[in-house]
Amino acid sequence: CAAVIKDAPSISQNRCAVCENKYTIIKNLLSAKGLKFIDNPQLVRGLDYYTGAVYEFTTDVLGPQQNTILAGGRYDNLVKELGGKDVPATGFAAGIERLIETVKSNANAGETAEDGVFIVYGAGHKDRAFSVLLELREQGIKSFMNFDEKSFKSQLREASAKKAGFALIIGDDEVKENNFTVKNMVTGGQFKKTGKELAAVFKT
């Protein structure tokens, strides 16, 4: 196969400007978090409804024959083709048994605050918020955010609706001072914390 495709046109040289921009954003987010990835222009999925980036998640703990544990991509037209509304989406399929074995191979993360952390961010700070989201999750802290840029008030309402235990606020002042404002969603109290202090606040 390698000999056959080595002279074939590369998808990386035939993406439209919009697709190239979206793909660059994805790679920048991964790089900003320090997540390793392989930019593989020969990666394809077995179905033809994908309209954007496709991906595979692999692991080293299950052996070379079972190393892919999750795969999927972007499909903007699939729901409509199946008779529904025009709903852009991304999705994946995962091997449950492989996921279970992968989880078993890793030490369990620490216990977290019962209702989790909702990250509230100001305009221009989505990348920072996403990076913090991943850092908290890596520490076993249940956390979430809305990827649509909304007002602080709207995000705090969502945090309340989701019954978050805390809101972690990232605004211009927090970025400038290199800290975070933590709001207790139960008591309404607020206080400042550095990144290194967050785990102690959120873990029970």
XYZ file of N, CA and C in Angstrom:
612
model
N 0.823 -1.211 0.000
C 0.000 0.000 0.000
C 0.857 1.261 0.000
N 1.924 1.255 0.795
C 2.777 2.441 0.896
C 3.357 2.811 -0.466
N 3.743 1.792 -1.228
C 4.323 2.055 -2.546
C 3.292 2.658 -3.490
N 2.032 2.248 -3.339
C 0.973 2.722 -4.232
C 0.611 4.174 -3.948
N 0.552 4.531 -2.653
C 0.054 5.865 -2.290
C 1.138 6.932 -2.158
N 2.413 6.533 -2.241
C 3.467 7.502 -1.970
C 3.459 8.673 -2.953
N 2.974 8.458 -4.187
C 2.936 9.529 -5.179
C 1.536 10.111 -5.356
N 0.589 9.665 -4.534
C -0.791 10.166 -4.625
C -0.880 11.581 -4.051
N -1.826 12.403 -4.494
C -2.001 13.760 -3.941
C -2.292 13.686 -2.448
N -1.748 14.614 -1.697
C -1.965 14.650 -0.253
C -3.159 15.527 0.095
N -3.974 15.086 1.054
C -5.121 15.873 1.484
C -4.674 17.220 2.050
N -3.470 17.254 2.617
C -2.974 18.501 3.211
C -2.733 19.580 2.169
N -2.637 19.191 0.906
C -2.417 20.149 -0.183
C -3.709 20.474 -0.928
N -4.821 19.913 -0.440
C -6.086 20.088 -1.159
C -7.244 20.502 -0.258
N -6.928 21.026 0.923
C -7.984 21.514 1.814
C -8.374 22.938 1.428
N -9.658 23.254 1.580
C -10.111 24.615 1.321
C -9.617 25.531 2.442
N -9.698 26.827 2.241
C -9.177 27.786 3.216
C -9.896 27.672 4.559
N -11.222 27.496 4.537
C -11.991 27.371 5.777
C -11.585 26.110 6.533
N -11.469 25.006 5.807
C -11.076 23.735 6.434
C -9.665 23.835 7.011
N -8.781 24.471 6.279
C -7.404 24.615 6.744
C -7.357 25.438 8.027
N -8.165 26.493 8.097
C -8.205 27.338 9.293
C -8.732 26.560 10.487
N -9.813 25.809 10.289
C -10.383 25.017 11.383
C -9.392 23.956 11.864
N -8.727 23.336 10.918
C -7.752 22.299 11.265
C -6.588 22.899 12.049
N -6.167 24.093 11.664
C -5.083 24.776 12.375
C -5.499 25.105 13.803
N -6.739 25.534 13.982
C -7.243 25.842 15.329
C -7.189 24.600 16.209
N -7.627 23.470 15.669
C -7.609 22.216 16.432
C -6.186 21.870 16.854
N -5.250 21.957 15.921
C -3.861 21.625 16.227
C -3.261 22.595 17.234
N -3.624 23.866 17.133
C -3.118 24.856 18.085
C -3.616 24.583 19.500
N -4.875 24.175 19.617
C -5.428 23.844 20.934
C -4.705 22.641 21.539
N -4.444 21.644 20.728
C -3.725 20.470 21.205
C -2.302 20.842 21.622
N -1.643 21.632 20.811
C -0.265 22.035 21.113
C -0.201 22.911 22.352
N -1.196 23.795 22.518
C -1.213 24.688 23.676
C -1.301 23.893 24.969
N -1.949 22.733 24.916
C -2.076 21.896 26.103
C -0.910 20.920 26.246
N -0.061 20.871 25.247
C 1.049 19.939 25.309
C 0.658 18.510 24.977
N -0.491 18.347 24.305
C -0.949 17.010 23.934
C -0.257 16.563 22.650
N 0.324 15.390 22.692
C 1.018 14.871 21.526
C 0.013 14.350 20.503
N 0.261 14.651 19.242
C -0.593 14.129 18.186
C 0.239 13.931 16.931
N -0.240 13.077 16.065
C 0.423 12.834 14.784
C -0.471 13.388 13.686
N 0.061 14.306 12.915
C -0.665 14.878 11.780
C -0.514 13.907 10.616
N -1.497 13.059 10.434
C -1.407 11.974 9.458
C -2.331 12.243 8.271
N -1.818 12.735 7.157
C -2.667 13.048 6.000
C -3.255 11.814 5.328
N -2.805 10.636 5.728
C -3.316 9.408 5.129
C -4.391 8.735 5.985
N -4.724 9.370 7.123
C -5.754 8.800 7.987
C -7.130 9.000 7.361
N -7.879 7.925 7.193
C -9.235 8.001 6.647
C -10.158 7.152 7.507
N -11.436 7.453 7.461
C -12.443 6.653 8.139
C -13.177 5.822 7.096
N -13.836 4.783 7.539
C -14.461 3.844 6.620
C -15.789 4.286 6.030
N -16.318 5.425 6.472
C -17.590 5.914 5.965
C -17.384 7.282 5.305
N -18.237 7.617 4.332
C -17.975 8.808 3.520
C -18.778 10.038 3.945
N -19.371 10.042 5.150
C -20.154 11.218 5.541
C -19.347 12.258 6.313
N -18.072 12.041 6.496
C -17.254 13.023 7.223
C -16.981 14.249 6.338
N -17.047 15.434 6.953
C -16.867 16.678 6.205
C -15.713 17.529 6.735
N -15.010 17.050 7.742
C -13.903 17.806 8.325
C -12.839 16.865 8.852
N -12.170 17.306 9.897
C -11.079 16.517 10.472
C -11.585 15.180 11.005
N -10.788 14.151 10.812
C -11.052 12.841 11.420
C -9.885 12.512 12.342
N -10.120 11.644 13.309
C -9.101 11.388 14.319
C -9.233 9.986 14.903
N -8.161 9.545 15.495
C -8.127 8.296 16.255
C -7.390 8.542 17.562
N -7.885 7.956 18.634
C -7.182 7.972 19.911
C -6.552 6.595 20.092
N -5.267 6.573 20.371
C -4.568 5.306 20.526
C -3.920 5.213 21.906
N -3.580 4.003 22.276
C -2.936 3.762 23.553
C -1.811 2.763 23.373
N -0.837 2.806 24.271
C 0.274 1.862 24.210
C 0.079 0.667 25.147
N -1.023 0.662 25.897
C -1.147 -0.338 26.961
C -1.866 -1.616 26.530
N -2.445 -1.643 25.327
C -3.228 -2.802 24.912
C -2.575 -3.624 23.811
N -1.398 -3.208 23.364
C -0.737 -3.946 22.298
C -1.079 -3.378 20.933
N -0.243 -3.647 19.925
C -0.391 -3.032 18.600
C -1.671 -3.411 17.871
N -2.266 -4.567 18.174
C -3.472 -4.999 17.479
C -4.730 -4.342 18.023
N -4.641 -3.715 19.217
C -5.813 -3.117 19.844
C -5.549 -1.678 20.279
N -4.597 -1.030 19.625
C -4.171 0.265 20.147
C -5.142 1.402 19.868
N -6.052 1.248 18.906
C -7.052 2.296 18.660
C -8.254 2.063 19.567
N -8.522 3.029 20.441
C -9.638 2.863 21.390
C -10.836 3.752 21.046
N -10.621 4.734 20.175
C -11.695 5.672 19.833
C -11.370 6.312 18.498
N -12.382 6.504 17.663
C -12.146 7.136 16.362
C -13.412 7.844 15.900
N -13.233 8.946 15.198
C -14.403 9.677 14.716
C -13.992 10.884 13.903
N -14.867 11.878 13.870
C -14.571 13.080 13.101
C -15.765 14.001 12.995
N -15.634 14.965 12.113
C -16.647 15.990 11.897
C -17.582 15.571 10.774
N -18.904 15.701 11.010
C -19.864 15.451 9.943
C -20.992 16.479 10.042
N -21.025 17.374 9.083
C -21.976 18.480 9.102
C -23.325 18.140 8.469
N -23.388 17.103 7.667
C -24.609 16.842 6.892
C -25.320 15.555 7.267
N -24.759 14.776 8.173
C -25.287 13.435 8.421
C -26.714 13.453 8.968
N -26.983 14.303 9.953
C -28.323 14.325 10.555
C -29.378 14.652 9.504
N -29.084 15.625 8.644
C -30.025 15.998 7.589
C -30.205 14.860 6.595
N -29.121 14.163 6.258
C -29.212 13.042 5.311
C -30.065 11.906 5.871
N -30.143 11.829 7.195
C -30.950 10.786 7.827
C -32.384 11.236 8.086
N -32.727 12.442 7.585
C -34.097 12.906 7.698
C -34.349 13.936 8.787
N -33.305 14.350 9.475
C -33.467 15.319 10.550
C -33.156 16.731 10.108
N -32.928 17.595 11.097
C -32.575 18.973 10.819
C -31.111 19.051 10.379
N -30.753 20.200 9.853
C -29.364 20.432 9.449
C -28.560 20.768 10.708
N -27.881 19.767 11.281
C -27.190 19.925 12.553
C -25.707 19.584 12.393
N -24.838 20.582 12.305
C -23.387 20.297 12.268
C -22.976 19.583 13.549
N -22.109 18.613 13.436
C -21.764 17.823 14.614
C -20.403 17.155 14.452
N -19.890 16.696 15.560
C -18.723 15.818 15.548
C -19.027 14.658 16.477
N -18.496 13.509 16.156
C -18.789 12.338 16.990
C -17.736 11.268 16.817
N -17.907 10.202 17.573
C -16.917 9.129 17.527
C -17.554 7.813 17.959
N -16.861 6.757 17.663
C -17.219 5.426 18.160
C -16.046 4.933 18.990
N -16.358 4.240 20.066
C -15.308 3.753 20.957
C -15.540 2.293 21.284
N -14.449 1.584 21.511
C -14.541 0.191 21.932
C -14.667 0.131 23.454
N -15.824 -0.263 23.961
C -16.074 -0.247 25.400
C -15.068 -1.121 26.148
N -14.841 -2.326 25.639
C -13.908 -3.221 26.319
C -12.504 -2.626 26.360
N -12.102 -2.007 25.266
C -10.766 -1.402 25.231
C -10.680 -0.211 26.176
N -11.754 0.574 26.252
C -11.763 1.698 27.191
C -11.658 1.204 28.628
N -12.392 0.143 28.945
C -12.359 -0.408 30.297
C -10.951 -0.878 30.650
N -10.325 -1.597 29.725
C -8.983 -2.101 29.992
C -7.979 -0.962 30.128
N -8.166 0.101 29.331
C -7.265 1.247 29.425
C -7.415 1.953 30.759
N -8.659 2.124 31.199
C -8.904 2.759 32.502
C -8.312 1.923 33.629
N -8.466 0.613 33.533
C -7.922 -0.264 34.578
C -6.408 -0.141 34.679
N -5.770 0.166 33.566
C -4.307 0.215 33.548
C -3.762 1.503 34.159
N -4.629 2.468 34.396
C -4.203 3.744 34.970
C -4.697 3.876 36.400
N -3.881 4.520 37.223
C -4.300 4.763 38.603
C -5.495 5.699 38.612
N -6.429 5.454 39.512
C -7.610 6.296 39.621
C -7.243 7.680 40.127
N -7.894 8.682 39.572
C -7.655 10.060 40.017
C -8.310 10.286 41.366
N -7.896 11.354 42.040
C -8.421 11.648 43.357
C -9.896 11.991 43.345
N -10.552 11.894 44.500
C -11.952 12.247 44.637
C -12.109 13.750 44.448
N -13.234 14.175 43.931
C -13.428 15.583 43.621
C -14.621 16.167 44.353
N -14.695 17.500 44.317
C -15.845 18.184 44.867
C -17.104 17.639 44.199
N -18.138 17.379 44.978
C -19.297 16.624 44.516
C -19.923 17.153 43.225
N -20.122 18.474 43.137
C -20.845 19.016 42.002
C -19.951 19.658 40.948
N -18.668 19.572 41.103
C -17.758 20.001 40.057
C -17.558 21.503 39.924
N -16.822 21.855 38.881
C -16.381 23.235 38.646
C -16.825 23.669 37.255
N -17.458 24.824 37.181
C -17.830 25.408 35.888
C -16.897 26.577 35.610
N -16.200 26.524 34.478
C -15.236 27.571 34.140
C -15.943 28.694 33.384
N -15.855 29.899 33.937
C -16.466 31.093 33.352
C -15.337 31.978 32.813
N -15.403 32.364 31.553
C -14.285 33.098 30.956
C -14.773 34.314 30.173
N -13.921 35.306 30.096
C -14.232 36.513 29.352
C -13.824 36.421 27.902
N -14.220 37.411 27.131
C -13.912 37.442 25.695
C -12.404 37.367 25.469
N -12.004 36.478 24.566
C -10.597 36.339 24.232
C -9.837 35.360 25.089
N -10.521 34.745 26.059
C -9.820 33.845 26.979
C -10.302 32.399 26.883
N -10.915 32.046 25.750
C -11.410 30.674 25.602
C -10.273 29.655 25.634
N -9.164 29.956 24.951
C -8.036 29.018 24.927
C -7.508 28.770 26.331
N -7.389 29.843 27.107
C -6.926 29.711 28.492
C -7.902 28.869 29.299
N -9.192 29.116 29.117
C -10.210 28.358 29.844
C -10.152 26.876 29.476
N -9.969 26.608 28.189
C -9.902 25.209 27.745
C -8.682 24.512 28.321
N -7.553 25.216 28.369
C -6.339 24.647 28.942
C -6.544 24.304 30.422
N -7.192 25.215 31.156
C -7.464 24.968 32.580
C -8.440 23.810 32.743
N -9.435 23.734 31.872
C -10.392 22.630 31.904
C -9.679 21.287 31.836
N -8.752 21.167 30.893
C -8.026 19.913 30.736
C -7.126 19.636 31.939
N -6.495 20.669 32.479
C -5.629 20.497 33.639
C -6.422 19.979 34.839
N -7.608 20.531 35.058
C -8.445 20.085 36.178
C -8.891 18.642 35.976
N -9.297 18.318 34.761
C -9.750 16.952 34.496
C -8.612 15.945 34.664
N -7.401 16.358 34.298
C -6.254 15.463 34.480
C -6.012 15.165 35.952
N -6.427 16.076 36.811
C -6.273 15.886 38.253
C -7.480 15.205 38.877
N -8.405 14.748 38.028
C -9.572 14.048 38.532
C -10.666 14.957 39.038
N -10.617 16.227 38.670
C -11.610 17.198 39.129
C -12.683 17.366 38.061
N -13.902 17.067 38.403
C -15.026 17.190 37.480
C -15.194 18.660 37.105
N -15.071 18.965 35.837
C -15.132 20.354 35.404
C -15.704 20.449 33.999
N -16.293 21.588 33.696
C -16.916 21.776 32.404
C -16.983 23.255 32.072
N -17.265 23.558 30.795
C -17.355 24.942 30.333
C -18.252 24.971 29.110
N -18.747 26.139 28.760
C -19.518 26.327 27.538
C -18.570 26.886 26.476
N -18.502 26.241 25.319
C -17.559 26.667 24.298
C -18.091 27.822 23.445
N -19.355 28.196 23.647
C -19.889 29.391 23.002
C -19.558 30.585 23.887
N -18.940 31.594 23.316
C -18.554 32.758 24.117
C -19.791 33.555 24.502
N -20.095 33.567 25.793
C -21.266 34.259 26.318
C -20.830 35.230 27.413
N -21.769 36.024 27.888
C -21.470 36.982 28.945
C -21.180 36.248 30.246
N -20.500 36.939 31.175
C -20.251 36.351 32.487
C -21.566 35.963 33.150
N -22.564 36.852 33.074
C -23.847 36.598 33.730
C -24.501 35.334 33.178
N -24.469 35.185 31.855
C -25.059 34.005 31.221
C -24.336 32.732 31.642
N -23.011 32.786 31.697
C -22.239 31.609 32.097
C -22.480 31.252 33.562
N -22.593 32.261 34.401
C -22.861 31.994 35.822
C -24.254 31.404 36.012
N -25.217 31.860 35.197
C -26.553 31.259 35.260
C -26.491 29.785 34.872
N -25.686 29.493 33.860
C -25.548 28.095 33.442
C -24.877 27.266 34.532
N -23.856 27.841 35.178
C -23.195 27.138 36.284
C -24.187 26.815 37.382
N -25.072 27.761 37.665
C -26.091 27.543 38.685
C -27.086 26.478 38.245
N -27.495 26.530 36.977
C -28.453 25.561 36.456
C -27.879 24.147 36.477
N -26.587 24.035 36.251
C -25.939 22.729 36.261
C -25.566 22.284 37.679
N -25.909 23.128 38.655
C -25.646 22.828 40.067
C -24.158 22.610 40.339
N -23.341 23.451 39.699
C -21.905 23.382 39.943
C -21.602 23.795 41.380
N -20.599 23.174 41.969
C -20.195 23.554 43.314
C -19.425 24.861 43.320
N -18.642 25.068 42.248
C -17.823 26.272 42.141
C -17.868 26.819 40.717
N -17.665 28.126 40.599
C -17.405 28.758 39.310
C -15.972 29.265 39.354
N -15.209 28.916 38.347
C -13.820 29.368 38.239
C -13.782 30.454 37.176
N -13.508 31.685 37.581
C -13.649 32.837 36.705
C -12.293 33.280 36.139
N -12.260 33.428 34.799
C -11.056 33.874 34.103
C -11.414 35.108 33.287
N -11.046 36.267 33.789
C -11.295 37.521 33.086
C -9.988 38.250 32.814
N -10.089 39.479 32.339
C -8.884 40.256 32.031
C -8.006 40.435 33.261
N -8.616 40.751 34.403
C -7.845 40.972 35.628
C -7.127 39.702 36.074
N -7.841 38.566 35.985
C -7.239 37.305 36.408
C -6.045 36.940 35.532
N -6.178 37.159 34.226
C -5.076 36.862 33.308
C -3.891 37.783 33.596
N -4.184 39.048 33.827
C -3.132 40.022 34.098
C -2.394 39.695 35.406
N -3.161 39.257 36.430
C -2.580 38.975 37.740
C -2.123 37.522 37.879
N -2.373 36.716 36.838
C -1.975 35.311 36.833
C -2.598 34.550 38.010
N -3.909 34.751 38.214
C -4.623 34.008 39.237
C -6.045 33.745 38.767
N -6.878 33.229 39.660
C -8.259 32.912 39.315
C -9.182 33.421 40.422
N -10.397 33.785 40.047
C -11.425 34.069 41.033
C -12.301 32.830 41.160
N -12.441 32.333 42.366
C -13.262 31.149 42.626
C -14.529 31.600 43.358
N -15.676 31.238 42.807
C -16.946 31.569 43.446
C -17.613 30.307 43.949
N -17.920 30.272 45.240
C -18.679 29.165 45.815
C -20.132 29.363 45.418
N -20.661 28.447 44.597
C -22.005 28.613 44.061
C -23.085 28.360 45.101
N -22.714 27.822 46.246
C -23.684 27.582 47.317
C -23.784 28.801 48.227
N -22.627 29.299 48.679
C -22.612 30.420 49.622
C -22.538 31.779 48.939
N -22.067 31.797 47.684
C -21.896 33.058 46.973
C -20.576 33.742 47.258
N -19.775 33.178 48.155
C -18.493 33.762 48.493
C -17.482 33.652 47.370
N -16.589 34.631 47.261
C -15.560 34.637 46.237
C -14.187 34.857 46.848
N -13.163 34.261 46.237
C -11.797 34.441 46.709
C -10.838 34.176 45.558
N -9.610 34.668 45.687
C -8.578 34.514 44.663
C -7.694 33.314 44.990
N -7.289 32.600 43.946
C -6.378 31.475 44.106
C -5.436 31.414 42.907
N -4.236 30.933 43.143
C -3.311 30.682 42.041
C -3.607 29.307 41.450
N -3.028 29.047 40.295
C -3.255 27.756 39.661
C -2.843 26.585 40.532
N -1.739 26.736 41.269
C -1.236 25.645 42.109
C -2.153 25.367 43.299
N -2.984 26.340 43.647
C -3.855 26.185 44.816
C -5.223 25.609 44.487
N -5.547 25.496 43.203
C -6.894 25.101 42.816
C -7.247 23.687 43.243
N -6.329 22.753 43.065
C -6.627 21.358 43.391
C -7.037 21.202 44.847
N -6.352 21.910 45.746
C -6.671 21.821 47.168
C -8.061 22.363 47.470
N -8.514 23.326 46.680
C -9.844 23.906 46.881
C -10.934 22.948 46.406
N -10.732 22.348 45.242
C -11.787 21.578 44.609
C -11.841 20.116 45.030
N -10.731 19.559 45.486
C -10.744 18.163 45.914
C -11.244 18.053 47.341
N -12.067 17.048 47.584
C -12.607 16.849 48.927
C -11.604 16.113 49.780
